[in-house]
Coordinates of N, CA, C and O in Angstrom, one line a residue:
M1134 N -0.1 -2.3 41.5 CA -1.3 -2.2 40.6 C -2.4 -3.1 41.2 O -2.2 -4.3 41.6
S1135 N -3.6 -2.6 41.2 CA -4.7 -3.4 41.8 C -5.1 -4.5 40.8 O -4.9 -4.4 39.6
F1136 N -5.8 -5.5 41.3 CA -6.3 -6.7 40.5 C -7.2 -6.1 39.4 O -7.2 -6.5 38.3
A1137 N -8.2 -5.3 39.8 CA -9.2 -4.7 38.9 C -8.5 -4.0 37.8 O -8.8 -4.2 36.6
R1138 N -7.5 -3.1 38.1 CA -6.8 -2.4 37.0 C -6.1 -3.3 36.1 O -6.0 -3.2 34.9
S1139 N -5.4 -4.4 36.7 CA -4.6 -5.3 35.9 C -5.6 -6.1 34.9 O -5.3 -6.3 33.8
A1140 N -6.7 -6.5 35.5 CA -7.7 -7.2 34.7 C -8.2 -6.3 33.5 O -8.3 -6.7 32.4
F1141 N -8.5 -5.0 33.8 CA -8.9 -4.1 32.9 C -7.8 -3.9 31.7 O -8.2 -3.9 30.5
L1142 N -6.6 -3.8 32.1 CA -5.5 -3.6 31.2 C -5.4 -4.8 30.3 O -5.3 -4.7 29.1
A1143 N -5.4 -6.0 30.8 CA -5.3 -7.2 30.1 C -6.5 -7.3 29.0 O -6.3 -7.7 27.8
V1144 N -7.7 -7.0 29.5 CA -8.9 -7.0 28.5 C -8.7 -6.0 27.5 O -9.0 -6.2 26.3
S1145 N -8.2 -4.8 27.8 CA -7.9 -3.7 26.8 C -7.0 -4.2 25.8 O -7.2 -3.9 24.6
L1146 N -5.9 -4.8 26.2 CA -4.9 -5.3 25.3 C -5.5 -6.3 24.3 O -5.2 -6.3 23.2
L1147 N -6.2 -7.2 24.9 CA -6.8 -8.3 24.1 C -7.8 -7.7 23.1 O -7.8 -8.1 21.9
S1148 N -8.6 -6.7 23.5 CA -9.5 -6.0 22.5 C -8.9 -5.4 21.4 O -9.2 -5.4 20.3
T1149 N -7.7 -4.7 21.7 CA -6.9 -3.9 20.7 C -6.4 -4.9 19.7 O -6.5 -4.7 18.5
S1150 N -5.8 -6.1 20.1 CA -5.3 -7.0 19.1 C -6.4 -7.7 18.4 O -6.2 -8.1 17.3
A1151 N -7.5 -7.9 19.0 CA -8.7 -8.5 18.3 C -9.2 -7.7 17.2 O -9.8 -8.1 16.2
L1152 N -9.0 -6.4 17.4 CA -9.5 -5.4 16.4 C -8.5 -5.3 15.2 O -8.8 -4.7 14.2
A1153 N -7.3 -5.8 15.4 CA -6.2 -5.6 14.3 C -6.7 -6.4 13.1 O -7.2 -7.5 13.2
G1154 N -6.4 -5.8 11.9 CA -6.8 -6.4 10.7 C -5.6 -7.5 10.3 O -4.7 -7.6 10.9
P1155 N -5.9 -8.2 9.1 CA -5.0 -9.1 8.7 C -3.7 -8.4 8.3 O -3.7 -7.3 7.9
R1156 N -2.6 -9.2 8.5 CA -1.2 -8.7 8.2 C -0.6 -9.5 7.0 O -0.8 -10.7 6.9
V1157 N 0.1 -8.7 6.2 CA 0.7 -9.3 5.1 C 2.2 -8.9 5.0 O 2.5 -7.7 5.2
A1158 N 3.1 -9.9 4.8 CA 4.5 -9.7 4.7 C 4.8 -9.5 3.1 O 4.5 -10.5 2.4
L1159 N 5.5 -8.4 2.8 CA 6.0 -8.2 1.4 C 7.5 -8.4 1.5 O 8.2 -7.5 2.0
E1160 N 8.0 -9.5 1.0 CA 9.4 -9.8 1.1 C 10.0 -9.3 -0.2 O 9.7 -9.7 -1.3
T1161 N 10.8 -8.3 -0.1 CA 11.5 -7.6 -1.3 C 13.0 -7.8 -1.3 O 13.5 -8.3 -0.4
G1162 N 13.5 -7.4 -2.4 CA 15.0 -7.5 -2.6 C 15.8 -6.6 -1.6 O 17.0 -6.7 -1.4
L1163 N 15.0 -5.7 -1.0 CA 15.7 -4.7 0.0 C 15.2 -5.0 1.4 O 15.7 -4.3 2.3
G1164 N 14.5 -6.0 1.6 CA 14.0 -6.3 3.0 C 12.5 -6.6 3.0 O 11.8 -6.4 1.9
T1165 N 12.0 -6.8 4.2 CA 10.5 -7.2 4.3 C 9.8 -6.0 4.9 O 10.1 -5.3 5.8
V1166 N 8.5 -5.8 4.4 CA 7.6 -4.7 4.7 C 6.3 -5.5 5.2 O 5.9 -6.3 4.5
V1167 N 5.9 -5.2 6.4 CA 4.7 -5.8 6.9 C 3.6 -4.7 6.9 O 3.8 -3.7 7.5
V1168 N 2.4 -5.0 6.3 CA 1.3 -4.2 6.3 C 0.1 -4.8 7.1 O 0.0 -6.0 7.0
E1169 N -0.6 -3.9 7.7 CA -1.8 -4.3 8.4 C -3.0 -3.7 7.7 O -3.0 -2.5 7.4
L1170 N -3.9 -4.6 7.2 CA -5.1 -4.2 6.4 C -6.2 -3.7 7.3 O -6.5 -4.2 8.4
A1171 N -6.9 -2.6 6.9 CA -8.0 -2.1 7.5 C -9.3 -2.7 7.0 O -10.1 -2.0 6.2
D1172 N -9.5 -4.0 7.2 CA -10.5 -4.7 6.6 C -11.9 -4.3 7.0 O -12.8 -4.6 6.3
R1173 N -12.0 -3.7 8.1 CA -13.4 -3.2 8.6 C -13.8 -1.9 8.0 O -14.9 -1.8 7.5
Q1174 N -12.8 -1.1 7.8 CA -13.1 0.2 7.1 C -13.1 0.1 5.6 O -13.9 0.8 5.0
A1175 N -12.2 -0.7 5.1 CA -12.1 -0.8 3.6 C -12.2 -2.3 3.2 O -11.2 -2.8 2.7
P1176 N -13.4 -2.9 3.4 CA -13.5 -4.3 3.1 C -13.3 -4.7 1.7 O -12.6 -5.7 1.4
I1177 N -13.8 -4.0 0.7 CA -13.6 -4.4 -0.7 C -12.2 -4.4 -1.1 O -11.7 -5.3 -1.7
T1178 N -11.4 -3.3 -0.8 CA -10.1 -3.1 -1.1 C -9.2 -4.1 -0.4 O -8.3 -4.6 -1.0
S1179 N -9.4 -4.3 0.9 CA -8.7 -5.3 1.6 C -8.8 -6.7 1.2 O -7.8 -7.4 0.9
R1180 N -10.1 -7.0 0.8 CA -10.3 -8.4 0.2 C -9.6 -8.6 -1.1 O -9.0 -9.6 -1.4
N1181 N -9.6 -7.5 -1.9 CA -9.0 -7.5 -3.2 C -7.4 -7.7 -3.1 O -6.9 -8.6 -3.7
F1182 N -6.8 -7.0 -2.1 CA -5.4 -7.2 -1.9 C -5.1 -8.6 -1.4 O -4.1 -9.2 -1.9
L1183 N -5.9 -9.1 -0.5 CA -5.7 -10.5 0.0 C -5.8 -11.5 -1.0 O -5.1 -12.5 -1.0
R1184 N -6.8 -11.3 -1.9 CA -7.0 -12.2 -3.0 C -5.7 -12.4 -3.9 O -5.3 -13.4 -4.2
Y1185 N -5.1 -11.3 -4.2 CA -3.8 -11.2 -4.9 C -2.7 -12.0 -4.2 O -1.9 -12.8 -4.7
V1186 N -2.6 -11.7 -2.8 CA -1.6 -12.3 -2.0 C -1.9 -13.8 -2.0 O -0.9 -14.6 -2.2
E1187 N -3.0 -14.3 -1.7 CA -3.3 -15.7 -1.5 C -3.2 -16.4 -2.8 O -2.9 -17.6 -2.8
A1188 N -3.4 -15.8 -3.9 CA -3.2 -16.4 -5.2 C -1.8 -16.5 -5.8 O -1.5 -16.9 -6.8
G1189 N -0.9 -15.8 -5.0 CA 0.5 -15.7 -5.4 C 0.8 -14.7 -6.5 O 1.8 -14.7 -7.2
K1190 N -0.2 -13.8 -6.8 CA -0.1 -12.9 -7.9 C 1.0 -11.8 -7.8 O 1.5 -11.3 -8.8
F1191 N 1.4 -11.5 -6.5 CA 2.4 -10.5 -6.2 C 3.8 -11.1 -6.3 O 4.8 -10.4 -6.4
D1192 N 3.9 -12.5 -6.1 CA 5.2 -13.1 -6.1 C 5.9 -12.9 -7.5 O 5.3 -13.2 -8.5
G1193 N 7.1 -12.5 -7.5 CA 7.9 -12.3 -8.7 C 7.5 -10.9 -9.4 O 7.9 -10.8 -10.5
T1194 N 6.7 -10.1 -8.7 CA 6.5 -8.8 -9.4 C 7.6 -7.8 -8.8 O 8.6 -8.2 -8.4
S1195 N 7.2 -6.5 -8.7 CA 8.3 -5.6 -8.2 C 7.6 -4.2 -7.9 O 6.5 -4.0 -8.1
F1196 N 8.4 -3.5 -7.1 CA 8.2 -2.0 -7.0 C 8.9 -1.3 -8.1 O 10.1 -1.6 -8.4
Y1197 N 8.1 -0.7 -8.9 CA 8.5 -0.1 -10.2 C 8.5 1.5 -10.3 O 9.0 2.0 -11.3
R1198 N 8.0 2.1 -9.3 CA 7.8 3.5 -9.3 C 8.2 4.1 -8.0 O 7.8 3.6 -7.0
A1199 N 9.0 5.2 -8.0 CA 9.3 6.0 -6.9 C 9.0 7.4 -7.1 O 9.7 8.1 -7.9
A1200 N 7.9 7.9 -6.6 CA 7.4 9.2 -6.8 C 7.8 10.0 -5.6 O 7.1 10.1 -4.6
R1201 N 9.0 10.8 -5.9 CA 9.5 11.7 -4.8 C 8.8 13.0 -4.9 O 8.7 13.6 -6.0
S1202 N 8.5 13.6 -3.7 CA 8.1 15.0 -3.6 C 9.1 16.0 -4.2 O 10.3 15.9 -3.8
K1203 N 8.7 16.9 -4.9 CA 9.7 18.0 -5.4 C 10.1 18.9 -4.2 O 11.3 19.3 -4.2
R1204 N 9.3 19.1 -3.3 CA 9.6 19.8 -2.1 C 10.5 19.1 -1.2 O 11.4 19.7 -0.4
D1205 N 10.3 17.8 -0.9 CA 11.1 17.1 -0.1 C 11.3 15.6 -0.6 O 10.4 14.8 -0.5
P1206 N 12.5 15.4 -1.3 CA 12.7 14.1 -2.0 C 12.6 12.8 -1.1 O 12.6 11.7 -1.5
K1207 N 12.6 13.1 0.2 CA 12.6 12.0 1.2 C 11.1 11.6 1.5 O 10.8 10.7 2.3
Q1208 N 10.1 12.3 0.8 CA 8.7 12.0 1.0 C 8.2 11.6 -0.4 O 8.8 12.1 -1.4
G1209 N 7.0 11.1 -0.4 CA 6.4 10.7 -1.7 C 5.7 9.3 -1.5 O 5.1 9.1 -0.5
F1210 N 5.8 8.5 -2.6 CA 5.3 7.1 -2.4 C 6.0 6.2 -3.4 O 6.7 6.6 -4.4
V1211 N 5.9 4.9 -3.1 CA 6.5 3.9 -4.0 C 5.3 3.0 -4.4 O 4.3 2.7 -3.7
Q1212 N 5.4 2.6 -5.7 CA 4.3 1.9 -6.3 C 4.8 0.5 -6.7 O 5.9 0.4 -7.3
G1213 N 4.0 -0.6 -6.5 CA 4.4 -1.9 -6.9 C 3.1 -2.7 -7.3 O 2.0 -2.2 -7.2
G1214 N 3.4 -4.0 -7.5 CA 2.3 -4.9 -7.9 C 2.5 -5.5 -9.3 O 3.6 -5.6 -9.8
I1215 N 1.4 -5.7 -9.9 CA 1.4 -6.4 -11.2 C 1.7 -5.5 -12.5 O 1.9 -6.1 -13.6
D1216 N 1.9 -4.3 -12.2 CA 2.3 -3.3 -13.2 C 1.4 -3.5 -14.5 O 1.9 -3.6 -15.6
H1217 N 0.1 -3.5 -14.3 CA -0.9 -3.6 -15.4 C -0.7 -4.9 -16.3 O -1.2 -4.8 -17.4
N1218 N -0.2 -5.9 -15.7 CA -0.1 -7.2 -16.4 C -1.4 -7.9 -16.3 O -1.7 -8.5 -15.3
Y1219 N -2.2 -7.8 -17.4 CA -3.6 -8.3 -17.3 C -3.6 -9.9 -17.2 O -4.6 -10.4 -16.7
K1220 N -2.5 -10.6 -17.5 CA -2.5 -12.0 -17.2 C -2.5 -12.3 -15.7 O -2.9 -13.4 -15.3
R1221 N -2.0 -11.4 -14.9 CA -2.0 -11.6 -13.4 C -3.2 -11.0 -12.8 O -3.5 -11.2 -11.6
A1222 N -4.0 -10.3 -13.6 CA -5.0 -9.4 -13.0 C -6.4 -10.2 -12.8 O -6.8 -11.1 -13.5
F1223 N -7.0 -9.8 -11.6 CA -8.4 -10.2 -11.4 C -9.2 -9.0 -11.9 O -8.7 -7.9 -12.3
F1224 N -10.5 -9.0 -11.9 CA -11.4 -7.9 -12.3 C -11.2 -6.7 -11.4 O -10.8 -6.9 -10.2
S1225 N -11.4 -5.6 -12.0 CA -11.2 -4.4 -11.2 C -12.4 -4.3 -10.1 O -13.3 -5.0 -10.1
I1226 N -12.1 -3.5 -9.1 CA -13.0 -3.4 -7.9 C -13.7 -2.0 -7.8 O -13.2 -1.0 -8.4
D1227 N -14.7 -2.0 -7.0 CA -15.4 -0.7 -6.7 C -14.4 0.2 -5.9 O -13.7 -0.4 -5.1
H1228 N -14.5 1.5 -6.1 CA -13.7 2.4 -5.4 C -14.2 2.7 -4.0 O -15.4 2.9 -3.9
E1229 N -13.4 2.6 -3.0 CA -13.7 2.9 -1.6 C -13.0 4.2 -1.2 O -11.8 4.1 -0.7
P1230 N -13.5 5.4 -1.4 CA -12.8 6.6 -1.1 C -12.5 6.9 0.4 O -13.3 6.3 1.2
T1231 N -11.6 7.6 0.7 CA -11.3 7.9 2.1 C -12.5 8.6 2.8 O -12.6 8.5 3.9
S1232 N -13.2 9.3 2.0 CA -14.4 10.0 2.6 C -15.5 9.0 3.1 O -16.2 9.3 4.0
K1233 N -15.4 7.8 2.6 CA -16.3 6.8 2.9 C -15.7 5.9 4.1 O -16.4 5.5 5.0
T1234 N -14.4 5.6 4.0 CA -13.7 4.7 5.0 C -13.2 5.4 6.2 O -13.0 4.8 7.2
G1235 N -13.0 6.7 6.1 CA -12.5 7.4 7.2 C -10.9 7.3 7.4 O -10.3 7.9 8.2
L1236 N -10.3 6.6 6.5 CA -8.9 6.5 6.4 C -8.2 7.6 5.8 O -8.9 8.3 5.0
K1237 N -7.0 7.9 6.1 CA -6.2 9.0 5.5 C -4.9 8.6 5.1 O -4.4 7.6 5.5
H1238 N -4.4 9.3 4.1 CA -3.0 9.0 3.5 C -2.0 9.7 4.4 O -1.6 10.9 4.1
V1239 N -1.6 9.0 5.5 CA -0.6 9.5 6.4 C 0.7 8.7 6.1 O 0.7 7.8 5.2
D1240 N 1.8 9.0 6.8 CA 3.0 8.2 6.6 C 2.7 6.8 6.7 O 2.2 6.3 7.8
G1241 N 3.2 5.9 5.8 CA 3.1 4.5 5.8 C 1.7 3.9 5.4 O 1.5 2.7 5.6
T1242 N 0.9 4.7 4.8 CA -0.4 4.2 4.3 C -0.3 3.4 3.1 O 0.5 3.7 2.2
I1243 N -1.0 2.2 3.0 CA -0.9 1.4 1.7 C -2.3 1.8 1.1 O -3.3 1.8 1.7
S1244 N -2.3 2.0 -0.2 CA -3.5 2.3 -1.0 C -3.4 1.7 -2.4 O -2.4 1.4 -2.9
M1245 N -4.6 1.7 -3.0 CA -4.6 1.1 -4.3 C -4.3 2.2 -5.4 O -4.9 3.2 -5.4
A1246 N -3.5 1.7 -6.4 CA -3.2 2.5 -7.6 C -4.4 2.3 -8.5 O -5.0 1.2 -8.5
R1247 N -4.8 3.2 -9.3 CA -5.8 3.1 -10.3 C -5.7 4.2 -11.4 O -4.9 5.2 -11.2
N1248 N -6.4 4.1 -12.4 CA -6.6 5.1 -13.4 C -7.8 5.9 -12.9 O -7.7 6.8 -12.2
A1249 N -9.0 5.5 -13.3 CA -10.2 6.2 -12.9 C -10.8 5.4 -11.7 O -10.4 4.2 -11.5
P1250 N -11.7 6.0 -10.9 CA -12.3 5.2 -9.8 C -13.0 4.0 -10.4 O -13.6 4.0 -11.5
G1251 N -12.8 2.9 -9.8 CA -13.4 1.6 -10.2 C -12.5 0.8 -11.1 O -12.9 -0.2 -11.7
T1252 N -11.3 1.3 -11.3 CA -10.3 0.6 -12.2 C -9.2 -0.2 -11.5 O -8.3 -0.8 -12.1
A1253 N -9.2 0.0 -10.2 CA -8.1 -0.6 -9.3 C -8.0 -2.2 -9.5 O -9.2 -2.7 -9.4
M1254 N -6.9 -2.8 -9.6 CA -6.8 -4.2 -9.7 C -5.7 -4.7 -8.8 O -5.9 -4.9 -7.6
G1255 N -4.5 -4.8 -9.3 CA -3.4 -5.4 -8.5 C -2.2 -4.5 -8.4 O -1.1 -5.0 -8.3
D1256 N -2.3 -3.2 -8.5 CA -1.2 -2.3 -8.2 C -1.5 -1.5 -7.0 O -2.7 -1.0 -6.8
F1257 N -0.6 -1.3 -6.2 CA -0.7 -0.5 -4.9 C 0.5 0.4 -4.7 O 1.5 0.3 -5.3
F1258 N 0.3 1.3 -3.7 CA 1.4 2.2 -3.3 C 1.4 2.4 -1.8 O 0.4 2.2 -1.2
I1259 N 2.6 2.7 -1.4 CA 2.8 3.0 0.1 C 3.4 4.4 0.1 O 4.4 4.8 -0.5
T1260 N 2.8 5.2 1.0 CA 3.2 6.6 1.2 C 4.3 6.7 2.2 O 4.5 6.0 3.1
V1261 N 5.2 7.7 1.9 CA 6.3 8.1 2.8 C 6.1 9.6 3.1 O 6.2 10.4 2.3
G1262 N 5.7 9.8 4.4 CA 5.2 11.2 4.8 C 3.8 11.3 4.5 O 3.2 10.5 3.9
P1263 N 3.1 12.3 5.1 CA 1.8 12.6 4.8 C 1.4 13.0 3.5 O 2.2 13.6 2.8
A1264 N 0.3 12.5 3.0 CA -0.1 12.7 1.6 C -1.6 13.1 1.5 O -2.3 12.4 0.8
P1265 N -2.0 14.2 2.1 CA -3.4 14.5 2.2 C -4.0 14.8 0.7 O -5.2 14.6 0.5
Y1266 N -3.2 15.1 -0.2 CA -3.6 15.3 -1.6 C -4.1 14.1 -2.2 O -4.8 14.2 -3.2
L1267 N -3.9 12.9 -1.6 CA -4.4 11.6 -2.2 C -5.8 11.3 -1.6 O -6.4 10.3 -2.0
D1268 N -6.3 12.1 -0.5 CA -7.5 11.8 0.1 C -8.6 12.3 -0.7 O -8.5 13.3 -1.4
A1269 N -9.8 11.8 -0.6 CA -11.0 12.3 -1.3 C -11.4 13.5 -0.7 O -11.3 13.8 0.5
R1270 N -12.0 14.5 -1.6 CA -12.6 15.7 -1.1 C -13.7 16.0 -2.2 O -13.7 15.4 -3.3
P1271 N -14.5 17.0 -1.9 CA -15.6 17.3 -2.9 C -15.0 17.6 -4.3 O -14.0 18.4 -4.5
G1272 N -15.5 16.9 -5.2 CA -15.0 17.0 -6.6 C -13.9 16.2 -7.0 O -13.4 16.2 -8.1
Y1273 N -13.3 15.5 -6.0 CA -12.0 14.7 -6.3 C -12.2 13.3 -5.5 O -12.3 13.4 -4.3
P1274 N -12.2 12.2 -6.2 CA -12.5 10.9 -5.6 C -11.3 10.4 -4.8 O -11.5 9.5 -3.9
G1275 N -10.1 10.9 -4.9 CA -8.9 10.4 -4.2 C -8.7 8.9 -4.5 O -9.2 8.3 -5.4
Y1276 N -7.8 8.3 -3.6 CA -7.4 7.0 -3.7 C -7.9 6.2 -2.5 O -8.3 6.7 -1.5
A1277 N -8.0 4.9 -2.7 CA -8.6 3.9 -1.7 C -7.5 3.4 -0.8 O -6.9 2.4 -1.0
A1278 N -7.3 4.1 0.4 CA -6.4 3.7 1.4 C -7.0 2.5 2.0 O -8.2 2.4 2.2
F1279 N -6.2 1.5 2.4 CA -6.8 0.2 3.0 C -5.9 -0.4 4.1 O -6.2 -1.5 4.5
G1280 N -4.9 0.3 4.6 CA -4.0 -0.2 5.6 C -2.8 0.7 5.9 O -2.7 1.8 5.4
R1281 N -1.9 0.0 6.7 CA -0.7 0.8 7.0 C 0.5 -0.1 7.2 O 0.3 -1.3 7.5
V1282 N 1.6 0.4 7.1 CA 2.9 -0.4 7.4 C 3.0 -0.4 8.9 O 2.9 0.6 9.6
V1283 N 3.3 -1.6 9.4 CA 3.5 -1.8 10.8 C 5.0 -2.2 11.1 O 5.4 -2.1 12.2
S1284 N 5.7 -2.6 10.0 CA 7.1 -2.8 10.2 C 7.8 -2.8 8.8 O 7.2 -3.2 7.9
G1285 N 9.0 -2.3 8.8 CA 9.8 -2.2 7.5 C 9.7 -0.9 6.8 O 9.9 -0.8 5.6
M1286 N 9.3 0.2 7.5 CA 9.2 1.5 6.8 C 10.6 1.8 6.4 O 10.7 2.6 5.3
E1287 N 11.6 1.5 7.0 CA 12.9 1.8 6.5 C 13.2 1.2 5.1 O 13.9 1.7 4.2
V1288 N 12.6 0.1 4.8 CA 12.7 -0.6 3.5 C 12.0 0.3 2.5 O 12.5 0.5 1.4
V1289 N 10.8 0.7 2.8 CA 10.0 1.6 1.9 C 10.8 2.8 1.6 O 10.9 3.3 0.4
K1290 N 11.4 3.5 2.6 CA 12.3 4.6 2.3 C 13.4 4.4 1.4 O 13.8 5.1 0.6
R1291 N 14.0 3.1 1.6 CA 15.1 2.8 0.7 C 14.6 2.7 -0.7 O 15.3 3.1 -1.7
I1292 N 13.4 2.1 -0.9 CA 12.9 1.9 -2.3 C 12.6 3.4 -2.8 O 12.9 3.6 -4.0
L1293 N 12.1 4.3 -2.1 CA 11.9 5.6 -2.5 C 13.2 6.3 -3.0 O 13.1 7.1 -4.0
A1294 N 14.2 5.9 -2.4 CA 15.5 6.6 -2.8 C 16.2 5.9 -3.9 O 17.3 6.5 -4.4
V1295 N 15.8 4.8 -4.5 CA 16.6 4.2 -5.6 C 16.5 5.1 -6.8 O 15.6 5.8 -7.0
P1296 N 17.6 4.9 -7.7 CA 17.5 5.9 -8.9 C 16.3 5.6 -9.8 O 15.9 4.3 -10.0
T1297 N 15.9 6.6 -10.5 CA 14.8 6.5 -11.5 C 15.4 7.0 -12.8 O 16.3 7.8 -12.9
W1298 N 14.6 6.7 -13.9 CA 15.0 7.1 -15.2 C 14.6 8.6 -15.3 O 13.4 8.9 -15.2
I1299 N 15.5 9.4 -15.5 CA 15.2 10.9 -15.7 C 14.8 11.1 -17.2 O 15.6 10.7 -18.1
G1300 N 13.6 11.7 -17.5 CA 13.2 12.0 -18.9 C 12.3 10.8 -19.5 O 11.9 11.0 -20.5
R1301 N 12.3 9.8 -18.7 CA 11.4 8.6 -19.2 C 10.0 8.7 -18.5 O 9.9 9.1 -17.4
G1302 N 9.1 8.0 -19.2 CA 7.7 8.0 -18.7 C 7.0 9.3 -19.2 O 7.7 10.2 -19.7
S1303 N 5.7 9.3 -19.1 CA 4.9 10.4 -19.5 C 3.9 10.7 -18.4 O 3.6 9.9 -17.6
G1304 N 3.4 11.9 -18.5 CA 2.3 12.4 -17.6 C 2.8 12.2 -16.1 O 3.9 12.6 -15.7
S1305 N 2.0 11.6 -15.3 CA 2.2 11.6 -13.8 C 3.4 10.7 -13.5 O 3.9 10.8 -12.3
V1306 N 3.9 9.8 -14.4 CA 5.0 9.0 -14.0 C 6.3 9.4 -14.6 O 7.3 8.8 -14.4
K1307 N 6.4 10.5 -15.2 CA 7.6 11.0 -15.8 C 8.6 11.2 -14.7 O 8.3 11.7 -13.7
D1308 N 9.8 10.6 -15.0 CA 11.0 10.7 -14.0 C 10.8 9.8 -12.8 O 11.7 9.9 -11.9
Q1309 N 9.8 9.0 -12.8 CA 9.5 8.2 -11.6 C 9.7 6.7 -11.8 O 9.5 5.9 -10.8
L1310 N 10.0 6.2 -12.9 CA 10.2 4.8 -13.1 C 11.6 4.4 -12.7 O 12.6 4.9 -13.0
I1311 N 11.5 3.3 -11.8 CA 12.7 2.8 -11.2 C 13.6 2.1 -12.2 O 13.2 1.3 -13.0
I1312 N 15.0 2.5 -12.2 CA 15.9 1.9 -13.2 C 16.0 0.4 -13.0 O 15.8 -0.4 -13.8
K1313 N 16.4 0.1 -11.8 CA 16.5 -1.3 -11.4 C 15.4 -1.7 -10.4 O 15.6 -1.4 -9.2
R1314 N 14.3 -2.2 -10.9 CA 13.1 -2.5 -10.1 C 13.5 -3.2 -8.9 O 14.3 -4.1 -8.9
V1315 N 12.8 -3.1 -7.8 CA 12.9 -3.7 -6.6 C 12.0 -4.9 -6.6 O 10.8 -4.8 -6.5
P1316 N 12.6 -6.2 -6.6 CA 11.7 -7.3 -6.7 C 10.8 -7.5 -5.5 O 11.3 -7.4 -4.3
I1317 N 9.6 -8.0 -5.7 CA 8.7 -8.5 -4.6 C 8.9 -10.0 -4.7 O 8.3 -10.6 -5.7
L1318 N 9.7 -10.6 -3.9 CA 10.0 -12.0 -4.0 C 8.8 -12.8 -3.6 O 8.5 -13.9 -4.2
R1319 N 8.1 -12.4 -2.6 CA 7.0 -13.2 -2.0 C 6.1 -12.3 -1.2 O 6.6 -11.5 -0.4
A1320 N 4.8 -12.5 -1.4 CA 3.8 -11.8 -0.5 C 3.1 -12.9 0.2 O 2.5 -13.8 -0.4
H1321 N 3.0 -12.8 1.5 CA 2.2 -13.9 2.1 C 1.5 -13.3 3.5 O 2.0 -12.4 4.1
R1322 N 0.4 -13.9 3.8 CA -0.4 -13.5 4.9 C 0.3 -14.1 6.2 O 0.7 -15.2 6.2
L1323 N 0.3 -13.2 7.2 CA 0.9 -13.7 8.4 C -0.1 -14.3 9.3 O -1.3 -13.8 9.3
P1324 N 0.2 -15.3 10.2 CA -0.7 -15.9 11.1 C -1.2 -14.9 12.1 O -0.5 -13.9 12.4

């Protein structure tokens, strides 16, 4: 390999890592999941998530929802965080739809849970498999994707597979509440 090509390759690799967003490790009772935040594309949502991490607000919480697809139960999403505990909550944030950020809900996307746009606080979900139905489109605000899993996707899949209460919950969470919640022992930013 020529010197010029080697130098170009080295600069390209440095540029790629320099563009990488902050990484956060979610240590759970089933293993660790590492997510990389898209802080340039979704700055409001990424800052909000990091604020919860740095304040220790996710420590001692759990993954409490496993929403499996009816067509393929190995796909869907898992939801975790403060579970609407307002004692742990910061104020809600502005909605950053995927139509604004350019991000998509693909396999391993981390996104903010919310009721209406502008109500997201400290609950998030991670997709297993593609979930384009969560992306914004005309007449539908979608959800605010803000990063992706870079390691530990097997842990996310194990969480998706844990037993849920059948017949419990209402509306969109019916049959999706995890019987034995998966603890988030610690969430911390990686160097």
